Amino acid sequence: MSRFLRRHPSIQSKLGVQLDRSRHIAKDRTVIRDYFQKFQRIIQKYNIRPSDVYNFDEKGVLIGKSARRKVVVRRGQKVPYFAGDGSREWVTVVETVRAAPSIADGCIVPPVFISKGQQYSEKNFRYVFWKSEKGYITAELALRYITKHFDLHTRAHADNGKRHRLLILDGHISHTTIEFIEFCMENNIHVLCLPSHSTHLLQPLDVAMFSPLQFAYGSEVDQWCRNPRNESMSLASFFLLYHKARLRALTTKNARSSFECTGHFPFKPQRVLDKIDMKDNADWEQDPAGFAPGERKPFDHTKPIDPAVPPQTPH
């Protein structure tokens, strides 16, 4: 292999990352195109502003886990070890990011924390703590999220609910119950489910927010563990460190970037489609937005939207 590569300097060897078959199938352009068409039609029909488009997702956090870091050791030493907290408590964090956040109000929606432990309240940061039997979000908690949390924190921004809102999320069964959908329909909240196994391509939080957040939190835990005066990690210290990490990672710049690199705003499906290997893409070359002839072209997200203008009727 090495001699072959030396003879052909234009190519190189790289380790491949295994992708399960269902996720590979989901990378088909037809599935991605269908998703973007649905997204565009909802935006156009209901005149939804970028500032009223949200993405919601949850991520598990091991509260005592620090970030991986490079350690200087003597040559020949095998695995370098460094001090860690050792806490194995698991917390699910539910975050909601907005497509066009402002510096004044940032992400608007504070996070929700879910744990198997006792109910906890952290009022200093406006954070919410819920408990569940397994420490994960359930249908009951998802309904509480949409009715008592998301709507509570976004209704005023949407002209007291008169303007339509769009919530992008994965299609987990807990997010698509009849009660969940009915509440959204009654309150001008449109739910757009991501295609199965496509969050690594289409979900703003997954693509551009959770990774820097995880690293920032790990760095805070690392600094905490270095201080001998600090006790073992507790929920109180977890909230403090997570808050610091959140301020570093969930910035307005990163929020906008997350919707941009996933093709939502500016509306450029090709950003995602270019990542998908496909032999025959002639039809997409004719229309870089990926829409068939005769369909409306992508909306101009830079053009001011007048809420007084009645919604467009789809063809």
PDB file of C-alpha atoms in Angstrom:
ATOM      1  CA  MET A   1       0.000   0.000   0.000  1.00  0.00           C
ATOM      2  CA  SER A   2       2.722   2.498   0.976  1.00  0.00           C
ATOM      3  CA  ARG A   3       4.662   1.934  -2.256  1.00  0.00           C
ATOM      4  CA  PHE A   4       1.476   2.307  -4.292  1.00  0.00           C
ATOM      5  CA  LEU A   5       0.716   5.626  -2.593  1.00  0.00           C
ATOM      6  CA  ARG A   6       4.246   6.881  -3.255  1.00  0.00           C
ATOM      7  CA  ARG A   7       3.760   6.143  -6.951  1.00  0.00           C
ATOM      8  CA  HIS A   8       0.469   8.069  -6.925  1.00  0.00           C
ATOM      9  CA  PRO A   9       0.951  11.248  -4.858  1.00  0.00           C
ATOM     10  CA  SER A  10      -2.477  12.586  -5.883  1.00  0.00           C
ATOM     11  CA  ILE A  11      -4.258  10.035  -3.693  1.00  0.00           C
ATOM     12  CA  GLN A  12      -3.987   9.233  -0.009  1.00  0.00           C
ATOM     13  CA  SER A  13      -5.092   6.599   2.475  1.00  0.00           C
ATOM     14  CA  LYS A  14      -7.662   7.470   5.140  1.00  0.00           C
ATOM     15  CA  LEU A  15      -9.488   5.499   7.794  1.00  0.00           C
ATOM     16  CA  GLY A  16     -13.151   5.039   6.921  1.00  0.00           C
ATOM     17  CA  VAL A  17     -15.928   5.654   9.429  1.00  0.00           C
ATOM     18  CA  GLN A  18     -18.555   2.923   9.503  1.00  0.00           C
ATOM     19  CA  LEU A  19     -22.106   4.113   8.922  1.00  0.00           C
ATOM     20  CA  ASP A  20     -24.998   1.776   9.617  1.00  0.00           C
ATOM     21  CA  ARG A  21     -26.973   0.756   6.554  1.00  0.00           C
ATOM     22  CA  SER A  22     -30.149   2.657   7.417  1.00  0.00           C
ATOM     23  CA  ARG A  23     -28.152   5.842   7.905  1.00  0.00           C
ATOM     24  CA  HIS A  24     -26.403   5.280   4.597  1.00  0.00           C
ATOM     25  CA  ILE A  25     -29.728   4.825   2.822  1.00  0.00           C
ATOM     26  CA  ALA A  26     -31.018   8.040   4.389  1.00  0.00           C
ATOM     27  CA  LYS A  27     -28.269   9.903   2.602  1.00  0.00           C
ATOM     28  CA  ASP A  28     -30.133   9.419  -0.649  1.00  0.00           C
ATOM     29  CA  ARG A  29     -30.762  12.716  -2.370  1.00  0.00           C
ATOM     30  CA  THR A  30     -34.466  12.030  -2.800  1.00  0.00           C
ATOM     31  CA  VAL A  31     -34.973  11.856   0.962  1.00  0.00           C
ATOM     32  CA  ILE A  32     -32.989  15.034   1.571  1.00  0.00           C
ATOM     33  CA  ARG A  33     -34.743  16.857  -1.269  1.00  0.00           C
ATOM     34  CA  ASP A  34     -38.150  15.901   0.089  1.00  0.00           C
ATOM     35  CA  TYR A  35     -37.201  17.278   3.500  1.00  0.00           C
ATOM     36  CA  PHE A  36     -36.047  20.616   2.079  1.00  0.00           C
ATOM     37  CA  GLN A  37     -39.176  20.915  -0.054  1.00  0.00           C
ATOM     38  CA  LYS A  38     -41.335  20.465   3.037  1.00  0.00           C
ATOM     39  CA  PHE A  39     -39.239  23.020   4.895  1.00  0.00           C
ATOM     40  CA  GLN A  40     -39.544  25.585   2.109  1.00  0.00           C
ATOM     41  CA  ARG A  41     -43.278  25.106   1.672  1.00  0.00           C
ATOM     42  CA  ILE A  42     -43.981  25.618   5.372  1.00  0.00           C
ATOM     43  CA  ILE A  43     -41.834  28.747   5.456  1.00  0.00           C
ATOM     44  CA  GLN A  44     -43.480  30.218   2.367  1.00  0.00           C
ATOM     45  CA  LYS A  45     -47.076  29.262   3.134  1.00  0.00           C
ATOM     46  CA  TYR A  46     -47.062  30.661   6.658  1.00  0.00           C
ATOM     47  CA  ASN A  47     -44.596  33.504   6.103  1.00  0.00           C
ATOM     48  CA  ILE A  48     -42.345  32.259   8.909  1.00  0.00           C
ATOM     49  CA  ARG A  49     -39.380  34.407   9.822  1.00  0.00           C
ATOM     50  CA  PRO A  50     -35.932  32.905  10.496  1.00  0.00           C
ATOM     51  CA  SER A  51     -36.214  34.249  14.042  1.00  0.00           C
ATOM     52  CA  ASP A  52     -39.269  32.011  14.527  1.00  0.00           C
ATOM     53  CA  VAL A  53     -37.531  28.821  13.391  1.00  0.00           C
ATOM     54  CA  TYR A  54     -36.155  26.562  16.129  1.00  0.00           C
ATOM     55  CA  ASN A  55     -34.362  23.253  16.485  1.00  0.00           C
ATOM     56  CA  PHE A  56     -34.813  21.103  19.561  1.00  0.00           C
ATOM     57  CA  ASP A  57     -32.741  18.075  20.558  1.00  0.00           C
ATOM     58  CA  GLU A  58     -31.439  16.288  23.626  1.00  0.00           C
ATOM     59  CA  LYS A  59     -27.962  15.080  24.545  1.00  0.00           C
ATOM     60  CA  GLY A  60     -26.695  12.902  27.369  1.00  0.00           C
ATOM     61  CA  VAL A  61     -23.982  14.277  29.655  1.00  0.00           C
ATOM     62  CA  LEU A  62     -21.846  12.346  32.122  1.00  0.00           C
ATOM     63  CA  ILE A  63     -21.440  15.117  34.685  1.00  0.00           C
ATOM     64  CA  GLY A  64     -17.932  14.131  35.803  1.00  0.00           C
ATOM     65  CA  LYS A  65     -16.381  13.488  32.396  1.00  0.00           C
ATOM     66  CA  SER A  66     -13.656  15.911  31.323  1.00  0.00           C
ATOM     67  CA  ALA A  67     -12.426  16.635  27.826  1.00  0.00           C
ATOM     68  CA  ARG A  68      -9.658  14.612  26.235  1.00  0.00           C
ATOM     69  CA  ARG A  69      -6.425  16.548  26.129  1.00  0.00           C
ATOM     70  CA  LYS A  70      -2.839  16.091  25.080  1.00  0.00           C
ATOM     71  CA  VAL A  71      -0.377  15.377  27.861  1.00  0.00           C
ATOM     72  CA  VAL A  72       3.405  15.731  27.590  1.00  0.00           C
ATOM     73  CA  VAL A  73       5.104  12.501  28.732  1.00  0.00           C
ATOM     74  CA  ARG A  74       8.448  10.796  28.411  1.00  0.00           C
ATOM     75  CA  ARG A  75       8.985   9.080  25.085  1.00  0.00           C
ATOM     76  CA  GLY A  76       7.941   5.457  25.304  1.00  0.00           C
ATOM     77  CA  GLN A  77       5.368   5.968  28.058  1.00  0.00           C
ATOM     78  CA  LYS A  78       2.151   4.255  27.038  1.00  0.00           C
ATOM     79  CA  VAL A  79      -1.124   5.758  28.258  1.00  0.00           C
ATOM     80  CA  PRO A  80      -0.975   9.079  30.130  1.00  0.00           C
ATOM     81  CA  TYR A  81      -3.515   9.442  32.932  1.00  0.00           C
ATOM     82  CA  PHE A  82      -4.809  12.594  34.565  1.00  0.00           C
ATOM     83  CA  ALA A  83      -7.157  13.274  37.437  1.00  0.00           C
ATOM     84  CA  GLY A  84     -10.898  13.012  36.842  1.00  0.00           C
ATOM     85  CA  ASP A  85     -13.936  13.456  39.027  1.00  0.00           C
ATOM     86  CA  GLY A  86     -15.195   9.895  38.789  1.00  0.00           C
ATOM     87  CA  SER A  87     -18.878  10.833  39.032  1.00  0.00           C
ATOM     88  CA  ARG A  88     -21.001   8.496  36.894  1.00  0.00           C
ATOM     89  CA  GLU A  89     -24.271  10.428  37.160  1.00  0.00           C
ATOM     90  CA  TRP A  90     -25.998  10.823  33.819  1.00  0.00           C
ATOM     91  CA  VAL A  91     -28.074  13.875  32.870  1.00  0.00           C
ATOM     92  CA  THR A  92     -30.027  14.439  29.659  1.00  0.00           C
ATOM     93  CA  VAL A  93     -29.828  18.024  28.434  1.00  0.00           C
ATOM     94  CA  VAL A  94     -32.582  19.390  26.182  1.00  0.00           C
ATOM     95  CA  GLU A  95     -31.466  22.406  24.163  1.00  0.00           C
ATOM     96  CA  THR A  96     -33.395  24.611  21.751  1.00  0.00           C
ATOM     97  CA  VAL A  97     -31.600  26.882  19.306  1.00  0.00           C
ATOM     98  CA  ARG A  98     -33.068  29.625  17.121  1.00  0.00           C
ATOM     99  CA  ALA A  99     -32.120  30.247  13.478  1.00  0.00           C
ATOM    100  CA  ALA A 100     -31.746  34.007  13.862  1.00  0.00           C
ATOM    101  CA  PRO A 101     -30.941  34.798  17.494  1.00  0.00           C
ATOM    102  CA  SER A 102     -30.245  38.352  18.593  1.00  0.00           C
ATOM    103  CA  ILE A 103     -27.433  39.470  20.850  1.00  0.00           C
ATOM    104  CA  ALA A 104     -30.006  40.877  23.272  1.00  0.00           C
ATOM    105  CA  ASP A 105     -31.947  37.703  24.013  1.00  0.00           C
ATOM    106  CA  GLY A 106     -29.600  35.022  22.663  1.00  0.00           C
ATOM    107  CA  CYS A 107     -31.137  31.570  22.345  1.00  0.00           C
ATOM    108  CA  ILE A 108     -34.304  32.626  24.250  1.00  0.00           C
ATOM    109  CA  VAL A 109     -35.169  29.097  25.375  1.00  0.00           C
ATOM    110  CA  PRO A 110     -33.263  27.962  28.484  1.00  0.00           C
ATOM    111  CA  PRO A 111     -32.196  24.311  28.661  1.00  0.00           C
ATOM    112  CA  VAL A 112     -34.060  21.520  30.407  1.00  0.00           C
ATOM    113  CA  PHE A 113     -32.212  18.857  32.413  1.00  0.00           C
ATOM    114  CA  ILE A 114     -33.608  15.370  32.948  1.00  0.00           C
ATOM    115  CA  SER A 115     -32.223  12.909  35.486  1.00  0.00           C
ATOM    116  CA  LYS A 116     -33.200   9.758  37.360  1.00  0.00           C
ATOM    117  CA  GLY A 117     -32.502  11.561  40.615  1.00  0.00           C
ATOM    118  CA  GLN A 118     -34.696  13.852  42.651  1.00  0.00           C
ATOM    119  CA  GLN A 119     -36.308  16.983  41.258  1.00  0.00           C
ATOM    120  CA  TYR A 120     -33.955  19.944  41.355  1.00  0.00           C
ATOM    121  CA  SER A 121     -34.389  23.635  40.608  1.00  0.00           C
ATOM    122  CA  GLU A 122     -31.650  26.044  39.592  1.00  0.00           C
ATOM    123  CA  LYS A 123     -33.175  29.514  39.477  1.00  0.00           C
ATOM    124  CA  ASN A 124     -29.896  31.397  39.124  1.00  0.00           C
ATOM    125  CA  PHE A 125     -29.645  30.494  35.428  1.00  0.00           C
ATOM    126  CA  ARG A 126     -33.375  30.033  34.635  1.00  0.00           C
ATOM    127  CA  TYR A 127     -32.677  26.356  34.085  1.00  0.00           C
ATOM    128  CA  VAL A 128     -35.319  23.687  34.524  1.00  0.00           C
ATOM    129  CA  PHE A 129     -34.729  20.252  36.025  1.00  0.00           C
ATOM    130  CA  TRP A 130     -37.113  17.337  35.540  1.00  0.00           C
ATOM    131  CA  LYS A 131     -36.865  13.703  36.542  1.00  0.00           C
ATOM    132  CA  SER A 132     -37.824  10.514  34.752  1.00  0.00           C
ATOM    133  CA  GLU A 133     -37.527   6.847  35.594  1.00  0.00           C
ATOM    134  CA  LYS A 134     -34.663   6.215  33.164  1.00  0.00           C
ATOM    135  CA  GLY A 135     -33.222   9.704  32.913  1.00  0.00           C
ATOM    136  CA  TYR A 136     -34.370  10.232  29.324  1.00  0.00           C
ATOM    137  CA  ILE A 137     -37.114  12.305  27.766  1.00  0.00           C
ATOM    138  CA  THR A 138     -40.510  10.602  27.683  1.00  0.00           C
ATOM    139  CA  ALA A 139     -43.772  11.356  25.889  1.00  0.00           C
ATOM    140  CA  GLU A 140     -45.038  13.004  29.074  1.00  0.00           C
ATOM    141  CA  LEU A 141     -41.941  15.195  29.401  1.00  0.00           C
ATOM    142  CA  ALA A 142     -41.970  16.045  25.696  1.00  0.00           C
ATOM    143  CA  LEU A 143     -45.551  17.284  26.091  1.00  0.00           C
ATOM    144  CA  ARG A 144     -44.521  19.297  29.131  1.00  0.00           C
ATOM    145  CA  TYR A 145     -41.636  20.736  27.114  1.00  0.00           C
ATOM    146  CA  ILE A 146     -43.830  21.968  24.257  1.00  0.00           C
ATOM    147  CA  THR A 147     -46.672  23.267  26.463  1.00  0.00           C
ATOM    148  CA  LYS A 148     -44.879  24.607  29.532  1.00  0.00           C
ATOM    149  CA  HIS A 149     -41.420  25.414  28.219  1.00  0.00           C
ATOM    150  CA  PHE A 150     -41.060  26.027  24.479  1.00  0.00           C
ATOM    151  CA  ASP A 151     -44.358  27.860  24.071  1.00  0.00           C
ATOM    152  CA  LEU A 152     -43.778  29.804  27.281  1.00  0.00           C
ATOM    153  CA  HIS A 153     -40.414  31.153  26.112  1.00  0.00           C
ATOM    154  CA  THR A 154     -41.206  31.781  22.424  1.00  0.00           C
ATOM    155  CA  ARG A 155     -44.846  32.941  22.371  1.00  0.00           C
ATOM    156  CA  ALA A 156     -44.126  36.580  23.238  1.00  0.00           C
ATOM    157  CA  HIS A 157     -41.414  36.792  20.583  1.00  0.00           C
ATOM    158  CA  ALA A 158     -43.934  35.501  18.002  1.00  0.00           C
ATOM    159  CA  ASP A 159     -46.390  38.351  18.659  1.00  0.00           C
ATOM    160  CA  ASN A 160     -48.059  36.453  21.484  1.00  0.00           C
ATOM    161  CA  GLY A 161     -48.450  33.382  19.288  1.00  0.00           C
ATOM    162  CA  LYS A 162     -50.076  35.173  16.353  1.00  0.00           C
ATOM    163  CA  ARG A 163     -47.041  34.582  14.141  1.00  0.00           C
ATOM    164  CA  HIS A 164     -46.353  31.030  13.082  1.00  0.00           C
ATOM    165  CA  ARG A 165     -43.374  29.172  14.524  1.00  0.00           C
ATOM    166  CA  LEU A 166     -41.479  26.200  13.128  1.00  0.00           C
ATOM    167  CA  LEU A 167     -39.860  23.573  15.338  1.00  0.00           C
ATOM    168  CA  ILE A 168     -37.410  21.161  13.703  1.00  0.00           C
ATOM    169  CA  LEU A 169     -36.845  17.914  15.581  1.00  0.00           C
ATOM    170  CA  ASP A 170     -36.114  14.238  15.131  1.00  0.00           C
ATOM    171  CA  GLY A 171     -39.001  11.844  14.706  1.00  0.00           C
ATOM    172  CA  HIS A 172     -38.662  10.074  18.042  1.00  0.00           C
ATOM    173  CA  ILE A 173     -41.959   8.596  19.203  1.00  0.00           C
ATOM    174  CA  SER A 174     -41.998  10.799  22.325  1.00  0.00           C
ATOM    175  CA  HIS A 175     -42.053  13.917  20.110  1.00  0.00           C
ATOM    176  CA  THR A 176     -44.885  12.824  17.850  1.00  0.00           C
ATOM    177  CA  THR A 177     -47.722  11.864  20.172  1.00  0.00           C
ATOM    178  CA  ILE A 178     -51.258  12.994  19.357  1.00  0.00           C
ATOM    179  CA  GLU A 179     -51.278  15.362  22.346  1.00  0.00           C
ATOM    180  CA  PHE A 180     -47.967  16.910  21.278  1.00  0.00           C
ATOM    181  CA  ILE A 181     -49.088  17.478  17.685  1.00  0.00           C
ATOM    182  CA  GLU A 182     -52.552  18.745  18.679  1.00  0.00           C
ATOM    183  CA  PHE A 183     -51.091  21.394  20.972  1.00  0.00           C
ATOM    184  CA  CYS A 184     -48.764  22.554  18.201  1.00  0.00           C
ATOM    185  CA  MET A 185     -51.599  22.782  15.678  1.00  0.00           C
ATOM    186  CA  GLU A 186     -53.721  24.806  18.096  1.00  0.00           C
ATOM    187  CA  ASN A 187     -50.904  27.270  18.803  1.00  0.00           C
ATOM    188  CA  ASN A 188     -49.428  28.004  15.350  1.00  0.00           C
ATOM    189  CA  ILE A 189     -46.410  25.765  15.944  1.00  0.00           C
ATOM    190  CA  HIS A 190     -45.421  23.695  12.926  1.00  0.00           C
ATOM    191  CA  VAL A 191     -43.448  20.516  13.566  1.00  0.00           C
ATOM    192  CA  LEU A 192     -41.003  19.332  10.917  1.00  0.00           C
ATOM    193  CA  CYS A 193     -39.452  15.925  11.590  1.00  0.00           C
ATOM    194  CA  LEU A 194     -36.002  15.182  10.249  1.00  0.00           C
ATOM    195  CA  PRO A 195     -35.625  12.064   8.082  1.00  0.00           C
ATOM    196  CA  SER A 196     -34.533   8.983   9.990  1.00  0.00           C
ATOM    197  CA  HIS A 197     -30.780   8.703  10.592  1.00  0.00           C
ATOM    198  CA  SER A 198     -30.078  12.107   9.012  1.00  0.00           C
ATOM    199  CA  THR A 199     -29.382  14.257  12.066  1.00  0.00           C
ATOM    200  CA  HIS A 200     -25.638  14.160  11.330  1.00  0.00           C
ATOM    201  CA  LEU A 201     -26.449  16.060   8.123  1.00  0.00           C
ATOM    202  CA  LEU A 202     -29.555  18.137   8.823  1.00  0.00           C
ATOM    203  CA  GLN A 203     -29.934  18.840  12.532  1.00  0.00           C
ATOM    204  CA  PRO A 204     -28.366  22.221  13.452  1.00  0.00           C
ATOM    205  CA  LEU A 205     -27.712  21.255  17.076  1.00  0.00           C
ATOM    206  CA  ASP A 206     -26.112  17.958  16.074  1.00  0.00           C
ATOM    207  CA  VAL A 207     -23.987  19.388  13.281  1.00  0.00           C
ATOM    208  CA  ALA A 208     -22.562  22.555  14.790  1.00  0.00           C
ATOM    209  CA  MET A 209     -23.579  23.093  18.412  1.00  0.00           C
ATOM    210  CA  PHE A 210     -23.266  19.994  20.570  1.00  0.00           C
ATOM    211  CA  SER A 211     -19.649  19.240  19.698  1.00  0.00           C
ATOM    212  CA  PRO A 212     -18.219  22.601  20.871  1.00  0.00           C
ATOM    213  CA  LEU A 213     -20.589  22.496  23.845  1.00  0.00           C
ATOM    214  CA  GLN A 214     -19.349  19.061  24.869  1.00  0.00           C
ATOM    215  CA  PHE A 215     -15.723  20.146  24.545  1.00  0.00           C
ATOM    216  CA  ALA A 216     -16.326  23.365  26.493  1.00  0.00           C
ATOM    217  CA  TYR A 217     -18.054  21.475  29.289  1.00  0.00           C
ATOM    218  CA  GLY A 218     -15.280  18.880  29.417  1.00  0.00           C
ATOM    219  CA  SER A 219     -12.728  21.673  29.731  1.00  0.00           C
ATOM    220  CA  GLU A 220     -14.651  23.181  32.643  1.00  0.00           C
ATOM    221  CA  VAL A 221     -14.763  19.787  34.384  1.00  0.00           C
ATOM    222  CA  ASP A 222     -11.034  19.398  33.813  1.00  0.00           C
ATOM    223  CA  GLN A 223     -10.304  22.732  35.495  1.00  0.00           C
ATOM    224  CA  TRP A 224     -12.650  21.823  38.341  1.00  0.00           C
ATOM    225  CA  CYS A 225     -10.825  18.545  38.967  1.00  0.00           C
ATOM    226  CA  ARG A 226      -7.432  20.262  39.018  1.00  0.00           C
ATOM    227  CA  ASN A 227      -8.437  22.372  42.007  1.00  0.00           C
ATOM    228  CA  PRO A 228      -7.846  20.272  45.170  1.00  0.00           C
ATOM    229  CA  ARG A 229     -10.262  22.469  47.138  1.00  0.00           C
ATOM    230  CA  ASN A 230     -13.226  21.386  45.026  1.00  0.00           C
ATOM    231  CA  GLU A 231     -15.341  18.493  46.211  1.00  0.00           C
ATOM    232  CA  SER A 232     -16.767  15.733  44.034  1.00  0.00           C
ATOM    233  CA  MET A 233     -19.127  16.854  41.271  1.00  0.00           C
ATOM    234  CA  SER A 234     -22.726  17.427  42.343  1.00  0.00           C
ATOM    235  CA  LEU A 235     -25.762  18.708  40.478  1.00  0.00           C
ATOM    236  CA  ALA A 236     -25.067  22.187  41.836  1.00  0.00           C
ATOM    237  CA  SER A 237     -21.505  22.189  40.480  1.00  0.00           C
ATOM    238  CA  PHE A 238     -22.747  20.618  37.250  1.00  0.00           C
ATOM    239  CA  PHE A 239     -25.137  23.528  36.670  1.00  0.00           C
ATOM    240  CA  LEU A 240     -22.353  26.023  37.308  1.00  0.00           C
ATOM    241  CA  LEU A 241     -19.897  24.362  34.911  1.00  0.00           C
ATOM    242  CA  TYR A 242     -22.526  23.723  32.254  1.00  0.00           C
ATOM    243  CA  HIS A 243     -23.588  27.357  32.417  1.00  0.00           C
ATOM    244  CA  LYS A 244     -20.005  28.480  31.775  1.00  0.00           C
ATOM    245  CA  ALA A 245     -19.629  26.032  28.899  1.00  0.00           C
ATOM    246  CA  ARG A 246     -22.958  27.074  27.416  1.00  0.00           C
ATOM    247  CA  LEU A 247     -21.927  30.722  27.350  1.00  0.00           C
ATOM    248  CA  ARG A 248     -18.793  29.736  25.430  1.00  0.00           C
ATOM    249  CA  ALA A 249     -20.387  27.375  22.917  1.00  0.00           C
ATOM    250  CA  LEU A 250     -24.014  28.373  22.342  1.00  0.00           C
ATOM    251  CA  THR A 251     -23.288  31.803  20.910  1.00  0.00           C
ATOM    252  CA  THR A 252     -25.435  33.711  18.434  1.00  0.00           C
ATOM    253  CA  LYS A 253     -22.674  33.241  15.851  1.00  0.00           C
ATOM    254  CA  ASN A 254     -22.646  29.471  16.301  1.00  0.00           C
ATOM    255  CA  ALA A 255     -26.444  29.338  16.220  1.00  0.00           C
ATOM    256  CA  ARG A 256     -26.594  31.114  12.870  1.00  0.00           C
ATOM    257  CA  SER A 257     -23.766  28.950  11.564  1.00  0.00           C
ATOM    258  CA  SER A 258     -25.606  25.772  12.581  1.00  0.00           C
ATOM    259  CA  PHE A 259     -28.605  26.630  10.399  1.00  0.00           C
ATOM    260  CA  GLU A 260     -26.344  27.827   7.602  1.00  0.00           C
ATOM    261  CA  CYS A 261     -24.179  24.710   7.331  1.00  0.00           C
ATOM    262  CA  THR A 262     -27.286  22.506   7.350  1.00  0.00           C
ATOM    263  CA  GLY A 263     -28.742  24.389   4.374  1.00  0.00           C
ATOM    264  CA  HIS A 264     -31.670  26.067   6.160  1.00  0.00           C
ATOM    265  CA  PHE A 265     -30.703  29.759   6.272  1.00  0.00           C
ATOM    266  CA  PRO A 266     -29.611  30.894   3.747  1.00  0.00           C
ATOM    267  CA  PHE A 267     -31.715  28.289   1.986  1.00  0.00           C
ATOM    268  CA  LYS A 268     -29.083  26.186   0.234  1.00  0.00           C
ATOM    269  CA  PRO A 269     -29.896  22.460   0.161  1.00  0.00           C
ATOM    270  CA  GLN A 270     -26.799  21.972  -1.956  1.00  0.00           C
ATOM    271  CA  ARG A 271     -24.678  22.459   1.175  1.00  0.00           C
ATOM    272  CA  VAL A 272     -25.995  19.113   2.371  1.00  0.00           C
ATOM    273  CA  LEU A 273     -26.376  17.473  -1.010  1.00  0.00           C
ATOM    274  CA  ASP A 274     -22.725  18.098  -1.835  1.00  0.00           C
ATOM    275  CA  LYS A 275     -21.839  15.836   1.074  1.00  0.00           C
ATOM    276  CA  ILE A 276     -23.754  12.961  -0.441  1.00  0.00           C
ATOM    277  CA  ASP A 277     -22.033  10.755  -2.991  1.00  0.00           C
ATOM    278  CA  MET A 278     -24.214  10.209  -6.039  1.00  0.00           C
ATOM    279  CA  LYS A 279     -23.250   9.066  -9.527  1.00  0.00           C
ATOM    280  CA  ASP A 280     -26.102  10.680 -11.406  1.00  0.00           C
ATOM    281  CA  ASN A 281     -26.734  14.262 -10.340  1.00  0.00           C
ATOM    282  CA  ALA A 282     -27.635  15.807 -13.683  1.00  0.00           C
ATOM    283  CA  ASP A 283     -31.080  16.893 -12.503  1.00  0.00           C
ATOM    284  CA  TRP A 284     -29.531  18.706  -9.549  1.00  0.00           C
ATOM    285  CA  GLU A 285     -27.033  20.518 -11.730  1.00  0.00           C
ATOM    286  CA  GLN A 286     -29.930  22.086 -13.629  1.00  0.00           C
ATOM    287  CA  ASP A 287     -31.377  23.523 -10.436  1.00  0.00           C
ATOM    288  CA  PRO A 288     -28.863  23.907  -7.595  1.00  0.00           C
ATOM    289  CA  ALA A 289     -31.695  24.216  -5.088  1.00  0.00           C
ATOM    290  CA  GLY A 290     -32.862  20.734  -6.016  1.00  0.00           C
ATOM    291  CA  PHE A 291     -36.398  21.588  -7.101  1.00  0.00           C
ATOM    292  CA  ALA A 292     -38.184  20.295 -10.165  1.00  0.00           C
ATOM    293  CA  PRO A 293     -39.058  22.655 -13.051  1.00  0.00           C
ATOM    294  CA  GLY A 294     -42.205  24.654 -12.366  1.00  0.00           C
ATOM    295  CA  GLU A 295     -41.824  24.644  -8.600  1.00  0.00           C
ATOM    296  CA  ARG A 296     -41.229  27.880  -6.760  1.00  0.00           C
ATOM    297  CA  LYS A 297     -37.629  28.819  -6.192  1.00  0.00           C
ATOM    298  CA  PRO A 298     -36.220  29.196  -2.682  1.00  0.00           C
ATOM    299  CA  PHE A 299     -37.436  32.222  -0.779  1.00  0.00           C
ATOM    300  CA  ASP A 300     -35.162  35.200  -0.244  1.00  0.00           C
ATOM    301  CA  HIS A 301     -34.378  35.030   3.474  1.00  0.00           C
ATOM    302  CA  THR A 302     -32.705  38.460   3.328  1.00  0.00           C
ATOM    303  CA  LYS A 303     -35.892  40.213   2.192  1.00  0.00           C
ATOM    304  CA  PRO A 304     -37.909  41.767   5.037  1.00  0.00           C
ATOM    305  CA  ILE A 305     -41.129  39.905   5.712  1.00  0.00           C
ATOM    306  CA  ASP A 306     -44.274  41.891   6.340  1.00  0.00           C
ATOM    307  CA  PRO A 307     -46.455  40.024   8.854  1.00  0.00           C
ATOM    308  CA  ALA A 308     -49.481  41.868   7.461  1.00  0.00           C
ATOM    309  CA  VAL A 309     -49.097  40.122   4.102  1.00  0.00           C
ATOM    310  CA  PRO A 310     -51.471  37.134   3.921  1.00  0.00           C
ATOM    311  CA  PRO A 311     -49.893  33.692   3.612  1.00  0.00           C
ATOM    312  CA  GLN A 312     -49.179  32.423   0.115  1.00  0.00           C
ATOM    313  CA  THR A 313     -51.296  29.605  -1.186  1.00  0.00           C
ATOM    314  CA  PRO A 314     -49.206  26.669  -2.412  1.00  0.00           C
ATOM    315  CA  HIS A 315     -49.678  25.566  -6.000  1.00  0.00           C
TER     316      HIS A 315
END
